[in-house]
Short mmCIF file of C-alpha atoms in Angstrom, two decimals:
data_model
loop_
_atom_site.label_atom_id
_atom_site.label_comp_id
_atom_site.label_asym_id
_atom_site.label_seq_id
_atom_site.Cartn_x
_atom_site.Cartn_y
_atom_site.Cartn_z
CA ALA K 1 98.89 117.95 85.65
CA GLY K 2 102.33 116.54 84.93
CA LYS K 3 104.37 116.97 81.80
CA ILE K 4 103.85 113.40 80.62
CA ILE K 5 100.11 113.03 81.13
CA ASP K 6 98.12 115.87 79.57
CA PRO K 7 94.97 117.34 81.20
CA ALA K 8 92.58 115.43 78.91
CA THR K 9 94.20 112.13 79.85
CA GLN K 10 94.17 113.11 83.53
CA ALA K 11 90.41 113.72 83.24
CA LEU K 12 89.95 110.32 81.58
CA LEU K 13 91.93 108.64 84.38
CA GLU K 14 89.75 110.34 86.99
CA ARG K 15 86.60 109.14 85.19
CA GLU K 16 88.00 105.58 85.12
CA ARG K 17 88.75 105.79 88.84
CA ILE K 18 85.15 106.80 89.56
CA LEU K 19 83.73 104.05 87.33
CA LEU K 20 85.93 101.39 88.94
CA ASP K 21 85.05 102.60 92.45
CA ASP K 22 81.33 102.47 91.54
CA ALA K 23 81.67 98.99 90.02
CA VAL K 24 83.50 97.66 93.08
CA ALA K 25 80.92 99.17 95.44
CA PHE K 26 78.02 97.74 93.41
CA LEU K 27 79.51 94.26 93.09
CA THR K 28 80.61 94.15 96.72
CA GLU K 29 77.03 94.87 97.77
CA SER K 30 75.21 92.72 95.21
CA ALA K 31 77.63 89.79 94.71
CA PRO K 32 80.22 89.84 97.52
CA SER K 33 81.51 86.33 96.75
CA LEU K 34 82.40 87.23 93.15
CA GLU K 35 86.14 86.55 92.75
CA GLU K 36 86.56 89.11 89.98
CA ILE K 37 86.02 91.98 92.43
CA GLY K 38 89.69 91.58 93.39
CA LEU K 39 90.68 92.16 89.76
CA LEU K 40 88.75 95.43 89.72
CA VAL K 41 90.42 96.50 92.97
CA GLU K 42 93.84 95.74 91.46
CA ALA K 43 92.94 97.66 88.30
CA ARG K 44 91.96 100.64 90.45
CA LYS K 45 95.30 100.49 92.30
CA GLY K 46 97.06 100.46 88.96
CA LEU K 47 95.52 103.83 88.09
CA GLU K 48 97.30 105.36 91.08
CA GLU K 49 100.72 104.14 90.01
CA LEU K 50 103.08 106.27 87.97
CA PHE K 51 103.60 105.65 84.26
CA LEU K 52 105.63 102.42 83.95
CA LEU K 53 108.39 102.32 81.34
CA VAL K 54 110.08 98.92 80.95
CA ILE K 55 113.47 98.86 79.22
CA VAL K 56 114.32 95.50 77.62
CA GLY K 57 116.90 94.11 75.21
CA GLU K 58 119.74 91.63 75.15
CA PHE K 59 122.65 91.97 77.54
CA ASN K 60 125.18 94.58 76.50
CA ALA K 61 122.72 96.29 74.13
CA GLY K 62 123.06 99.60 76.00
CA LYS K 63 119.92 99.59 78.20
CA SER K 64 121.70 101.19 81.18
CA SER K 65 123.27 103.81 78.91
CA VAL K 66 119.85 104.71 77.49
CA ILE K 67 118.40 105.04 80.98
CA ASN K 68 121.31 107.21 82.14
CA ALA K 69 120.76 109.47 79.12
CA MET K 70 117.04 109.74 79.92
CA LEU K 71 117.75 110.60 83.55
CA GLY K 72 120.53 113.05 82.70
CA THR K 73 122.88 111.41 85.19
CA LYS K 74 125.08 108.31 85.46
CA ALA K 75 122.83 106.56 87.97
CA LEU K 76 123.43 103.06 86.57
CA LYS K 77 126.66 101.22 85.86
CA GLU K 78 127.61 100.86 82.21
CA GLY K 79 130.15 98.52 80.67
CA ILE K 80 131.04 95.96 78.05
CA LEU K 81 130.12 93.14 80.43
CA PRO K 82 126.53 92.71 81.62
CA THR K 83 125.97 95.25 84.42
CA THR K 84 122.33 94.59 85.28
CA ASN K 85 121.97 91.24 87.01
CA GLU K 86 118.54 91.77 88.51
CA ILE K 87 115.38 93.65 87.62
CA THR K 88 115.60 97.12 89.12
CA VAL K 89 112.68 99.53 89.44
CA LEU K 90 113.92 103.11 89.35
CA LYS K 91 111.84 105.57 91.37
CA PHE K 92 112.25 109.13 92.53
CA GLY K 93 114.04 109.67 95.82
CA ASP K 94 115.84 112.60 97.43
CA GLN K 95 118.99 110.49 97.78
CA MET K 96 120.45 107.53 95.89
CA LYS K 97 119.44 104.35 97.67
CA THR K 98 118.94 100.71 96.62
CA GLU K 99 116.90 98.10 98.43
CA GLN K 100 115.75 94.58 97.60
CA SER K 101 112.04 93.84 97.66
CA LYS K 102 110.49 90.62 98.84
CA ASP K 103 109.49 89.92 95.20
CA GLY K 104 113.16 89.44 94.30
CA PHE K 105 113.75 92.64 92.39
CA TYR K 106 115.45 95.84 93.50
CA THR K 107 114.14 99.35 93.95
CA GLN K 108 116.63 102.13 93.32
CA LEU K 109 115.76 105.64 94.44
CA ILE K 110 117.33 108.36 92.30
CA PRO K 111 116.99 112.15 92.55
CA ALA K 112 116.00 112.65 88.88
CA ASP K 113 112.99 114.81 87.93
CA LEU K 114 111.74 112.37 85.28
CA LEU K 115 111.17 109.80 88.02
CA ARG K 116 108.58 112.05 89.67
CA GLU K 117 106.21 111.00 86.86
CA VAL K 118 107.64 107.72 85.54
CA ASN K 119 108.90 104.53 87.12
CA ILE K 120 111.54 102.91 84.91
CA VAL K 121 112.24 99.19 85.02
CA ASP K 122 115.80 98.23 84.11
CA THR K 123 115.98 94.57 83.16
CA PRO K 124 118.75 92.04 82.60
CA GLY K 125 119.24 90.94 79.02
CA THR K 126 116.37 89.07 77.42
CA ASN K 127 118.88 86.36 76.51
CA VAL K 128 120.19 85.85 80.04
CA ILE K 129 120.92 82.35 81.15
CA LEU K 130 119.01 82.53 84.42
CA GLU K 131 115.42 81.53 83.81
CA ARG K 132 114.22 83.41 86.94
CA GLN K 133 115.40 86.74 85.54
CA GLN K 134 113.73 86.02 82.20
CA ARG K 135 110.50 85.17 83.99
CA LEU K 136 110.60 88.36 86.07
CA THR K 137 111.22 90.44 82.95
CA GLU K 138 108.26 88.79 81.24
CA GLU K 139 106.09 89.57 84.29
CA PHE K 140 106.81 93.30 83.95
CA VAL K 141 106.00 93.53 80.24
CA PRO K 142 102.22 93.06 80.61
CA ARG K 143 102.08 95.76 83.33
CA ALA K 144 104.10 98.26 81.31
CA ASP K 145 102.58 101.41 79.87
CA LEU K 146 105.45 101.48 77.39
CA VAL K 147 108.14 98.94 76.53
CA LEU K 148 111.35 100.32 75.06
CA PHE K 149 113.34 97.59 73.30
CA VAL K 150 117.01 98.55 73.01
CA LEU K 151 118.98 97.06 70.12
CA SER K 152 122.73 97.15 69.69
CA ALA K 153 123.83 99.08 66.61
CA ASP K 154 126.89 96.88 66.09
CA ARG K 155 125.23 93.51 65.46
CA PRO K 156 122.23 92.15 63.56
CA MET K 157 119.05 91.21 65.39
CA THR K 158 119.27 87.81 67.02
CA GLU K 159 116.67 85.07 67.14
CA SER K 160 116.07 85.71 70.85
CA GLU K 161 115.44 89.42 70.14
CA VAL K 162 112.88 88.56 67.47
CA LYS K 163 111.21 86.08 69.86
CA PHE K 164 111.03 88.63 72.66
CA LEU K 165 109.66 91.32 70.34
CA SER K 166 106.92 88.86 69.31
CA TYR K 167 106.18 88.26 72.98
CA ILE K 168 105.91 92.02 73.61
CA ARG K 169 103.60 92.38 70.63
CA LYS K 170 101.22 89.72 72.00
CA TRP K 171 100.60 92.07 74.93
CA GLY K 172 99.80 94.96 72.61
CA LYS K 173 102.92 96.90 73.55
#
């Protein structure tokens, strides 16, 4: 078992996999036209994915700096101007490499041990002007195992931060 998921949780995940497989098999045989079977199949796929950590906050709050500290390397650009323009999913890779997916976000491979067990989503600021980026960020929040909201220490919370925190809370994160 990995360092992040303990053996008891691994056993629970395996039990959930078996239950979902059994449910899909039963429903496929007894009610093959049931649309919800696809939802069960997607849920089962989700159990195979790594832990998903989504980093959110307003632009220039320090999200990239926090991620670099977690990874133990300067994998992401940092600066006083917004440095993350697109949603980027950080995954383990033997070499640094960035590619754009057909969904409109980027995948960045980084040789950092943490990424063997966790995929990290680096997002543009929650107060960005581009509605598409906001929408993509909001699409990742429901799928997240953990949402880390980064706040700047040098300014009070803004109205958009409070709104986004309320949004995150609606998803039980």
